[in-house]
PDB file of C-alpha atoms and ligand atoms in Angstrom:
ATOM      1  CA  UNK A   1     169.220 224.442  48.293  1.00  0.00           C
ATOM      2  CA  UNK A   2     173.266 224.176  49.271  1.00  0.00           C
ATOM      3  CA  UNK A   3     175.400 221.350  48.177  1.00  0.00           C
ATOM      4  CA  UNK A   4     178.521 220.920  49.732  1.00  0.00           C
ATOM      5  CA  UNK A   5     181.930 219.680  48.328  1.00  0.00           C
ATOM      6  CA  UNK A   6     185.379 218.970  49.287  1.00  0.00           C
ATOM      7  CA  UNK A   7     187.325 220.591  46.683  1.00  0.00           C
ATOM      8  CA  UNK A   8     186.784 223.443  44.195  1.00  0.00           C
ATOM      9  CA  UNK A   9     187.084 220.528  41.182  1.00  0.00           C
ATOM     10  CA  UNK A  10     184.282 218.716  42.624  1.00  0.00           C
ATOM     11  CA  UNK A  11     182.014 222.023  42.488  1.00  0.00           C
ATOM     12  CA  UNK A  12     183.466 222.183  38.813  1.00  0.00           C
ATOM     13  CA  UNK A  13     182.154 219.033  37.933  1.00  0.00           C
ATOM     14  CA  UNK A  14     178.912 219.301  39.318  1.00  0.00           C
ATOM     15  CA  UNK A  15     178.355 222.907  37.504  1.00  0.00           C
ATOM     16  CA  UNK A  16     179.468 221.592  34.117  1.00  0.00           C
ATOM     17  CA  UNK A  17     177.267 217.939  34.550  1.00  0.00           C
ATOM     18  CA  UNK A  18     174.269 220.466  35.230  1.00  0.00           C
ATOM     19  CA  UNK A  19     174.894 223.384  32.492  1.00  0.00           C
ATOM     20  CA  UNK A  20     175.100 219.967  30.040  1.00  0.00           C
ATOM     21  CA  UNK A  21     172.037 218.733  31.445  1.00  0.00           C
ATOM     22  CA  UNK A  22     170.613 222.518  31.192  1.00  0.00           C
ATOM     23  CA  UNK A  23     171.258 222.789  27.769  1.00  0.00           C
ATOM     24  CA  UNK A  24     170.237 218.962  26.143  1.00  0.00           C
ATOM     25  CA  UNK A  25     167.430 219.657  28.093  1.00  0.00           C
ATOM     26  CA  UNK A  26     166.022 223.055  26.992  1.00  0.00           C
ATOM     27  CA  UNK A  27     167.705 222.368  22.963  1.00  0.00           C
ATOM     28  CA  UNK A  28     165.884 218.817  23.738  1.00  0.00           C
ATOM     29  CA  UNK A  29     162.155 220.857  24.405  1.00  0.00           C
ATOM     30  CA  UNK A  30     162.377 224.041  22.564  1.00  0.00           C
ATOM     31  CA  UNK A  31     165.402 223.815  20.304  1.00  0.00           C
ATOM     32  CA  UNK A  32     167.671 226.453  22.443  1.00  0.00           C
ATOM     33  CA  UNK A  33     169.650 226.912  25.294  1.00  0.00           C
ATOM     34  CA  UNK A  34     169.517 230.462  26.625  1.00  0.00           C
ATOM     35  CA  UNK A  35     172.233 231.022  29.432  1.00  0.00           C
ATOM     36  CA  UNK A  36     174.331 233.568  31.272  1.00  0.00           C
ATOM     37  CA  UNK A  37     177.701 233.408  32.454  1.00  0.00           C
ATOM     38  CA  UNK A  38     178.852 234.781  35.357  1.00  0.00           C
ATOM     39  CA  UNK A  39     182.637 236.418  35.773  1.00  0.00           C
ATOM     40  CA  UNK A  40     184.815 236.840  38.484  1.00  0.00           C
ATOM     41  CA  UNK A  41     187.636 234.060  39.702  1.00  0.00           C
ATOM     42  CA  UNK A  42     184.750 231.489  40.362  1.00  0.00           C
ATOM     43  CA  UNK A  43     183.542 230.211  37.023  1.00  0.00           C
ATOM     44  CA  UNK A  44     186.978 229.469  35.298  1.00  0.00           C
ATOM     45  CA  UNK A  45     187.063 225.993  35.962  1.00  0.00           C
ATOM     46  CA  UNK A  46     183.772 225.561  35.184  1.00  0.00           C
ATOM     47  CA  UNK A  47     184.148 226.949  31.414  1.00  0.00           C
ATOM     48  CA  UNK A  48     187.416 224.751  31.388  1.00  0.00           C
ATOM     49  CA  UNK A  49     185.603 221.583  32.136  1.00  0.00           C
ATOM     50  CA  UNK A  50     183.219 222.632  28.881  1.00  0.00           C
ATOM     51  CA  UNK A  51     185.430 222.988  26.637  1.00  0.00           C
ATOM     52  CA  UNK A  52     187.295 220.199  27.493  1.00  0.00           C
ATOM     53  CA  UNK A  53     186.619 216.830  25.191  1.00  0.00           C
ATOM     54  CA  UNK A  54     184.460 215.412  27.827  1.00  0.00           C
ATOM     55  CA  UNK A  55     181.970 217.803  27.839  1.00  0.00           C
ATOM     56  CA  UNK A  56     181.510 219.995  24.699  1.00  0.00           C
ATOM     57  CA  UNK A  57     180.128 217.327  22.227  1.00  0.00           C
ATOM     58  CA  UNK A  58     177.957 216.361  24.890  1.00  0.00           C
ATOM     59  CA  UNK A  59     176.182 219.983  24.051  1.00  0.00           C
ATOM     60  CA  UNK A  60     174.517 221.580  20.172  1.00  0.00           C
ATOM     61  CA  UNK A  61     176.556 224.613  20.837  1.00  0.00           C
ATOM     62  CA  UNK A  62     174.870 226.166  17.528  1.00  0.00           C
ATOM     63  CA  UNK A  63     172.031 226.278  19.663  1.00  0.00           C
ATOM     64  CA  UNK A  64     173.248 227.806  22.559  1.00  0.00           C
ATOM     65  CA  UNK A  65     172.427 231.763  23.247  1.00  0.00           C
ATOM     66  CA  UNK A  66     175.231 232.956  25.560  1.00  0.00           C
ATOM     67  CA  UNK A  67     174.349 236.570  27.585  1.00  0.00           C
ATOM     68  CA  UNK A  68     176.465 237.661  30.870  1.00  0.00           C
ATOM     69  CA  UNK A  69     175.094 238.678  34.619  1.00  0.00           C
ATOM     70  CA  UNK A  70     177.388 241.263  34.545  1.00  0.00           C
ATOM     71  CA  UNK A  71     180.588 243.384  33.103  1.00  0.00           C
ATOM     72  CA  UNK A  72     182.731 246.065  34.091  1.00  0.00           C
ATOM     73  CA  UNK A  73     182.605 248.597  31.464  1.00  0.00           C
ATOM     74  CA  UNK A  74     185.920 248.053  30.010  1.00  0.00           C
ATOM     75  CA  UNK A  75     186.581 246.877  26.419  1.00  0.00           C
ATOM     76  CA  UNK A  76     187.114 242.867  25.689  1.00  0.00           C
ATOM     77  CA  UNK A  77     190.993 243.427  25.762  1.00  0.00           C
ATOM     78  CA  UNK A  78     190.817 244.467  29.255  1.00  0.00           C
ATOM     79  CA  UNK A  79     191.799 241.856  31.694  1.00  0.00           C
ATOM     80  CA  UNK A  80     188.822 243.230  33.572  1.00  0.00           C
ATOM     81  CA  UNK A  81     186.652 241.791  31.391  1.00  0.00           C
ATOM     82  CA  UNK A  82     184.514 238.954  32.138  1.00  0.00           C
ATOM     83  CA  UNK A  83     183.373 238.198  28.748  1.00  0.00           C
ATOM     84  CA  UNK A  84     187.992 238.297  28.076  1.00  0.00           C
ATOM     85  CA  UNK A  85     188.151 235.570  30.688  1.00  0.00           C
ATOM     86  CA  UNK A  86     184.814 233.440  29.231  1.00  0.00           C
ATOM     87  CA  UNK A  87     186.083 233.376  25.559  1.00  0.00           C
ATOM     88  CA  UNK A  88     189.216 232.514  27.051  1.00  0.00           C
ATOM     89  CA  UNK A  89     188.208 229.491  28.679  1.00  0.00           C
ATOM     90  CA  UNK A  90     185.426 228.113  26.957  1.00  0.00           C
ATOM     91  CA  UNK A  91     183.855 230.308  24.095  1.00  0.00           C
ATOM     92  CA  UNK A  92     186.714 230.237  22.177  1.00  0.00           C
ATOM     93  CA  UNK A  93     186.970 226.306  22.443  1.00  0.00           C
ATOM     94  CA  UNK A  94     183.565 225.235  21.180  1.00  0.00           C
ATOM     95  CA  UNK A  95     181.499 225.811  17.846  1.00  0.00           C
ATOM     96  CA  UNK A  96     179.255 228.440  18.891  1.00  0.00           C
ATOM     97  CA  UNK A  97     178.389 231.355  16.284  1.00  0.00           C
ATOM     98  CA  UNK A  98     179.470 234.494  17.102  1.00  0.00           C
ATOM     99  CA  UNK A  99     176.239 235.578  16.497  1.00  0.00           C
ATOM    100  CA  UNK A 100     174.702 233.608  19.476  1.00  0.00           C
ATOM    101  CA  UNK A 101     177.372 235.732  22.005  1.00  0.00           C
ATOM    102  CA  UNK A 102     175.867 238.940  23.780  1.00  0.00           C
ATOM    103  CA  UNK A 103     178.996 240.815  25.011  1.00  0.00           C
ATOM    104  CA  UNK A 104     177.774 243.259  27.850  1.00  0.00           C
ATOM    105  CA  UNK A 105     180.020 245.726  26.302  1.00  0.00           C
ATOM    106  CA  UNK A 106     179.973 247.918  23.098  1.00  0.00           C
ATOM    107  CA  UNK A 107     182.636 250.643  22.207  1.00  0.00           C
ATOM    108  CA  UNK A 108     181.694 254.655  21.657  1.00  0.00           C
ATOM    109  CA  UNK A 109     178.356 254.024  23.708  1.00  0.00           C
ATOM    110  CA  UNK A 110     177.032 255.134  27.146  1.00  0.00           C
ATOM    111  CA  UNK A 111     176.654 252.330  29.568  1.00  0.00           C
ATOM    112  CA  UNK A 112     173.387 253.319  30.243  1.00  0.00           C
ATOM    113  CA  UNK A 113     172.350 253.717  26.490  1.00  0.00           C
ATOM    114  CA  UNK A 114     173.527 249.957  26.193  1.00  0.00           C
ATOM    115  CA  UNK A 115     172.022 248.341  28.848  1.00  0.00           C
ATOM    116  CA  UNK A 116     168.915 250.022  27.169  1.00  0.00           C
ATOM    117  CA  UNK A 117     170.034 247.906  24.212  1.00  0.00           C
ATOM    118  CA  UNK A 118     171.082 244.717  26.103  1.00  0.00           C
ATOM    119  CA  UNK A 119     167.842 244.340  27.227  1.00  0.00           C
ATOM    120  CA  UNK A 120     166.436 244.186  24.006  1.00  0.00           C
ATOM    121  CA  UNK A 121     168.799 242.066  22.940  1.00  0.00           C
ATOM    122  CA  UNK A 122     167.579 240.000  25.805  1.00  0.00           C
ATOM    123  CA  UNK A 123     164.212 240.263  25.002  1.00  0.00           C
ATOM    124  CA  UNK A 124     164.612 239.325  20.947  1.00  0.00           C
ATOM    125  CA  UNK A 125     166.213 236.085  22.140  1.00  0.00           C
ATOM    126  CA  UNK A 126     163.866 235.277  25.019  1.00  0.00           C
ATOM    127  CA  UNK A 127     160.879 237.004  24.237  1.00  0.00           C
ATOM    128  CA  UNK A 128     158.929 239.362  26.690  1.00  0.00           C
ATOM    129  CA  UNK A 129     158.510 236.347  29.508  1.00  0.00           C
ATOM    130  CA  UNK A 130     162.511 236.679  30.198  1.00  0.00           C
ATOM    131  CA  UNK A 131     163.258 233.487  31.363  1.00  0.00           C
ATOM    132  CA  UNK A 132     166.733 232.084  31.028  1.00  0.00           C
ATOM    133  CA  UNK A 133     166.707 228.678  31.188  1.00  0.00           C
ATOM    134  CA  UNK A 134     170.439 229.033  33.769  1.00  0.00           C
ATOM    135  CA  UNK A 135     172.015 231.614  34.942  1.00  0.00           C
ATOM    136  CA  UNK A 136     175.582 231.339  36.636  1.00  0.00           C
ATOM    137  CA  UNK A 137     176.080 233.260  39.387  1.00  0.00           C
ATOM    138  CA  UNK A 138     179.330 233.983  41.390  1.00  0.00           C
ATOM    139  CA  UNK A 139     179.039 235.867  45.073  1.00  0.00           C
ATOM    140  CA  UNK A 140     181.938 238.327  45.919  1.00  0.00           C
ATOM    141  CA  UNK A 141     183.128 238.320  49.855  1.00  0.00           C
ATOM    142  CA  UNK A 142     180.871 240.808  50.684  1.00  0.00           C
ATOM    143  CA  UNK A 143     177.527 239.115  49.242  1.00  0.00           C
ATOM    144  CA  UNK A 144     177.232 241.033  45.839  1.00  0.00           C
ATOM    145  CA  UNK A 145     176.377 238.649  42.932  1.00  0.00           C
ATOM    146  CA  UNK A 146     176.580 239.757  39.360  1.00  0.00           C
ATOM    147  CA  UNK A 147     177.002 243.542  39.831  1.00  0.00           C
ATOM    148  CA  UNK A 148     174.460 243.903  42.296  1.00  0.00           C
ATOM    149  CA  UNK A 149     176.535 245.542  45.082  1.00  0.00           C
ATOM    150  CA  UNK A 150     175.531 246.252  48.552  1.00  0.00           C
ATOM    151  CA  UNK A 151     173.792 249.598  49.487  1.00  0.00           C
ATOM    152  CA  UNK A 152     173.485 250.651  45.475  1.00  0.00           C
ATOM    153  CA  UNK A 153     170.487 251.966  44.392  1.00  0.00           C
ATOM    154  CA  UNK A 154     170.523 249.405  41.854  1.00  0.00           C
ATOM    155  CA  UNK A 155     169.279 247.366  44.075  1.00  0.00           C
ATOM    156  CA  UNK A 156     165.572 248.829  44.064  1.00  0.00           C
ATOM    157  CA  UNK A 157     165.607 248.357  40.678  1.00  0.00           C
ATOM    158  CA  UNK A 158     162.120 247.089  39.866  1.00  0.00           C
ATOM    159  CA  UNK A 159     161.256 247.723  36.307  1.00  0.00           C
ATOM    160  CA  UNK A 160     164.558 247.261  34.223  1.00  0.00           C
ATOM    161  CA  UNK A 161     166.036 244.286  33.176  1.00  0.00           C
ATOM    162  CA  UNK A 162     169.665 245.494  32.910  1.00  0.00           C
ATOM    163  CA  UNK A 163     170.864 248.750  34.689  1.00  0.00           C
ATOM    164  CA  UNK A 164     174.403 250.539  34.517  1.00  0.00           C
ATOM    165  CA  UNK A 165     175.722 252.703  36.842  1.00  0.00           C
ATOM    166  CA  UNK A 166     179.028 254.618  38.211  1.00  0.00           C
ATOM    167  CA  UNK A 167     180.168 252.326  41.139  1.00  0.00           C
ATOM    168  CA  UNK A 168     182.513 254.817  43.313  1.00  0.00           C
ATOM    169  CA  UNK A 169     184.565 252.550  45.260  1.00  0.00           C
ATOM    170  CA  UNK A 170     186.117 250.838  42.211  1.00  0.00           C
ATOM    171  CA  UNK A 171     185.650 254.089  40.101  1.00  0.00           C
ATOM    172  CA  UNK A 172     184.300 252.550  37.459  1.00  0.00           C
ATOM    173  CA  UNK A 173     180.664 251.927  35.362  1.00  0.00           C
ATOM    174  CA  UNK A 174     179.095 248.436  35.641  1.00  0.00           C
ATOM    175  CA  UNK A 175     176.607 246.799  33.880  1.00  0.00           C
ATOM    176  CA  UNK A 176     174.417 243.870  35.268  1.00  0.00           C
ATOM    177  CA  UNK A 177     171.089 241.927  34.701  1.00  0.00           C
ATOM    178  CA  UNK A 178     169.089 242.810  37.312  1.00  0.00           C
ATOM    179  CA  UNK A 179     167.376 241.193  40.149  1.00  0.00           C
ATOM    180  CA  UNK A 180     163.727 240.959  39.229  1.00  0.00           C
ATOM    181  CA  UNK A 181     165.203 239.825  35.312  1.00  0.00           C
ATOM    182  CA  UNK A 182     167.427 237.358  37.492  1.00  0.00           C
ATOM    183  CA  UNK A 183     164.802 235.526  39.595  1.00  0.00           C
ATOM    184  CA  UNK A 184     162.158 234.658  36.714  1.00  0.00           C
ATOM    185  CA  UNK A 185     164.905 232.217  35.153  1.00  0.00           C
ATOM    186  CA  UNK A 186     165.043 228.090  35.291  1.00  0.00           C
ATOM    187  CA  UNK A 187     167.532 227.140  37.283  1.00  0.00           C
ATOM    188  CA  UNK A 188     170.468 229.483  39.084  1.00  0.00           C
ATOM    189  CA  UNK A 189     173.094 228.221  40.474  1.00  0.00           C
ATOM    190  CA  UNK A 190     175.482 230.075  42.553  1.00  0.00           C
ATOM    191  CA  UNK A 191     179.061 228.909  42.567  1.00  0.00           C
ATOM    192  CA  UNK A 192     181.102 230.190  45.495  1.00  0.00           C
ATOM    193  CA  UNK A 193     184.890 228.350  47.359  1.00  0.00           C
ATOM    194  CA  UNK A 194     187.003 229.905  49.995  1.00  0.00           C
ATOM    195  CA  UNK A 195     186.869 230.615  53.547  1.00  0.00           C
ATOM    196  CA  UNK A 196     186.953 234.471  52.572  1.00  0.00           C
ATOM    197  CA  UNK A 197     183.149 233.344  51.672  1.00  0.00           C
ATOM    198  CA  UNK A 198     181.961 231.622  54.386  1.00  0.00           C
ATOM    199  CA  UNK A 199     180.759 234.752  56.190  1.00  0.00           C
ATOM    200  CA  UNK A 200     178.533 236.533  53.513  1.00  0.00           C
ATOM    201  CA  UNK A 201     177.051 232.645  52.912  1.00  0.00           C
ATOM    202  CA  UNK A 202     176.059 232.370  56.541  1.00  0.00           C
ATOM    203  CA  UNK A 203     174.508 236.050  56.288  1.00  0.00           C
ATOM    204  CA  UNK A 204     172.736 234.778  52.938  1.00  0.00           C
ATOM    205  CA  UNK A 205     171.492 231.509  53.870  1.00  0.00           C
ATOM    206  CA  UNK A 206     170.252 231.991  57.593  1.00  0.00           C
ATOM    207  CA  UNK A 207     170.482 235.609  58.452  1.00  0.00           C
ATOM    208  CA  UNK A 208     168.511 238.202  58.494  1.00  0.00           C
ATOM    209  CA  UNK A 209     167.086 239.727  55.714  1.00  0.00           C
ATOM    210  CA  UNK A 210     169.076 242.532  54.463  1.00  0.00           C
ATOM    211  CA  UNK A 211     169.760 242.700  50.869  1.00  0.00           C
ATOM    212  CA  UNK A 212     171.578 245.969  51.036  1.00  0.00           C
ATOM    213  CA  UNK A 213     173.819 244.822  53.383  1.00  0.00           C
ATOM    214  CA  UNK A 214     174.097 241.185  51.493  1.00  0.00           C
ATOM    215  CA  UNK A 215     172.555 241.904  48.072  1.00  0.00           C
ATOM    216  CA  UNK A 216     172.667 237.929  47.199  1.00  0.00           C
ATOM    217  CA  UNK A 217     169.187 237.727  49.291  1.00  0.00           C
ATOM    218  CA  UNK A 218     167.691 239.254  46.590  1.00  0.00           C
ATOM    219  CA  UNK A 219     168.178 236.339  44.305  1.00  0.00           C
ATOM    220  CA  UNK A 220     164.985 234.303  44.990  1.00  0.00           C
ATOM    221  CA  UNK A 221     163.498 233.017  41.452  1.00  0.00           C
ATOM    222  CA  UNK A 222     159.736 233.245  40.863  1.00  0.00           C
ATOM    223  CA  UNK A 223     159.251 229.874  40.398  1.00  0.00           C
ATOM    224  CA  UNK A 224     162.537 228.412  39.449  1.00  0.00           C
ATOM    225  CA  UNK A 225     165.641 226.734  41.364  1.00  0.00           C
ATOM    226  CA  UNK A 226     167.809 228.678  43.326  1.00  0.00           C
ATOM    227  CA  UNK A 227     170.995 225.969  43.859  1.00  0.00           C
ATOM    228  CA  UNK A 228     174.452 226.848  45.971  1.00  0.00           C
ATOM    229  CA  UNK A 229     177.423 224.654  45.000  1.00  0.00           C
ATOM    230  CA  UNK A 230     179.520 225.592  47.768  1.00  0.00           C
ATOM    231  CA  UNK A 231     182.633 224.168  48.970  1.00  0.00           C
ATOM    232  CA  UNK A 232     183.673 222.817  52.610  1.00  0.00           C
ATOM    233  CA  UNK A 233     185.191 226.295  53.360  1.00  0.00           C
ATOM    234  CA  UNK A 234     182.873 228.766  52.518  1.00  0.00           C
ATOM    235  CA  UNK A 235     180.414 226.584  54.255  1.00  0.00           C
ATOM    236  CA  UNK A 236     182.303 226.946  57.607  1.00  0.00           C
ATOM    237  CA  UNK A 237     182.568 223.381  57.575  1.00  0.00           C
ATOM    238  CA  UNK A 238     186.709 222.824  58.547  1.00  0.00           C
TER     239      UNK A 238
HETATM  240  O1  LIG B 301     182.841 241.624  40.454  1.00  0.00           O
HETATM  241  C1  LIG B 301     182.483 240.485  40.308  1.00  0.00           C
HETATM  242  O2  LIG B 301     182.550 239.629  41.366  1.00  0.00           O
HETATM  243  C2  LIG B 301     181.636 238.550  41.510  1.00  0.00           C
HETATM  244  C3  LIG B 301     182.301 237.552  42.449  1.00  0.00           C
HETATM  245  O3  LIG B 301     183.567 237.221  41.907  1.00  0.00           O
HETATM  246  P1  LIG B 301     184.551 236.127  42.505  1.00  0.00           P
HETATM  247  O4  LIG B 301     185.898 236.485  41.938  1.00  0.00           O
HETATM  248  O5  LIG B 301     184.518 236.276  43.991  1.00  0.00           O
HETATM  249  O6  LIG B 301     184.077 234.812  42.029  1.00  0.00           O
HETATM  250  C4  LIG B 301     181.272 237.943  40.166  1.00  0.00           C
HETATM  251  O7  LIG B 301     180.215 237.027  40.352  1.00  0.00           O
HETATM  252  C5  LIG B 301     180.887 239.034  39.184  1.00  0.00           C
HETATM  253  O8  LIG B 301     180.530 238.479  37.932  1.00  0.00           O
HETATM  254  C6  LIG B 301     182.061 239.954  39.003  1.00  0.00           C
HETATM  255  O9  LIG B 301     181.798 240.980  38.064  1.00  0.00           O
END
């Protein structure tokens, strides 16, 4: 489903209201909430608005299992980082134990060798069923989401949860969830603003299916929700 908004703060809003309702939720029916953040420009609003006063006593953050769809393999210092920019804006503002964080990054390791381990991690937290109860997703201009980019063989990825791999054009390793791990979850929601969007939505939404081309296709959970919060831009709607 795609909901569109006027503004960027209004997608904000709506993100946060449902990650709250996410969380009381899932803490409410199986006492934790087992999420992952998604990096990028998109989400820092969103992480804003939960650490705010409004929102984070609305949430048991003790009981709140934070993983991420994706990193660059830099180190947390690295403005690269996404988990730099999500402690930034929100883990660093609310009571969660460290413990409950699973950067996507570990010092003196392979990136392959961790996402080996990541997925264990994953699987100690969540069990064998993998099934986040949200995941946050972000969708670059060219229809990648997490780092699932277009014509990678990452994308045929069937059996792994989490893959790593050298990504050429920005000459660097990433690490992501992938998307079979991705579409057994909850609820995703996709947060994406900007007219420098609109085309890769239109390819996603209503064209033809071609997930190497616009890898966000392959996000299509088992039998979850798959939500767009979307503004009037990248909608093509001005
Ligand atoms: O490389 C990445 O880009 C996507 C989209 O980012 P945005 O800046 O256009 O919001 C993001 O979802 C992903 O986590 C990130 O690693």
């Amino acid at each position: 489903m795609i909901q569109i908004y006027n503004n960027i703060e209004e997608i904000n809003s709506k993100a946060a209201d449902l990650f709250a309702a996410s969380a009381q939720k899932a803490i409410a029916e199986k006492g934790k909430f087992t999420t992952v953040l998604t990096g990028g420009s998109s989400p820092a609003g969103i992480y804003k608005l939960l650490a705010s006063d409004a929102y984070k006593t609305k949430i048991d953050w003790s009981k709140v299992f934070i993983f991420w769809g994706d990193e660059r393999w830099v180190p947390l210092n690295d403005d690269l980082s996404n988990a730099k920019m999500s402690y930034a804006t929100l883990l660093s503002h609310v009571p969660i134990p460290a413990e409950n964080i699973f950067e996507m990054y570990k010092d003196g390791v392979t990136p392959e060798d961790f996402a080996v381990t990541y997925e264990q991690s994953i699987r100690t937290v969540l069990g064998d069923e993998g099934k986040f109860d949200l995941i946050l997703l972000g969708m670059g201009d060219d229809g990648h989401t997490a780092s699932l980019f277009p014509r990678e063989a990452v994308l045929d990825e069937q059996n792994k949860w989490v893959a790593a791999y050298y990504l050429a054009p920005q000459s660097m390793h990433r690490i992501t969830l992938t998307a079979p791990l991705i579409n057994k979850a909850e609820k995703i929601i996709v947060v994406a603003f900007g007219e420098k969007k609109a085309h890769a939505l239109k390819e996603v939404t209503t064209g033809v299916y071609n997930p190497s081309t616009y890898p966000m296709q392959l996000i299509k959970p088992v039998s979850g929700e798959l939500l767009f919060l979307v503004d009037k831009n990248a909608a093509g709607a001005n």
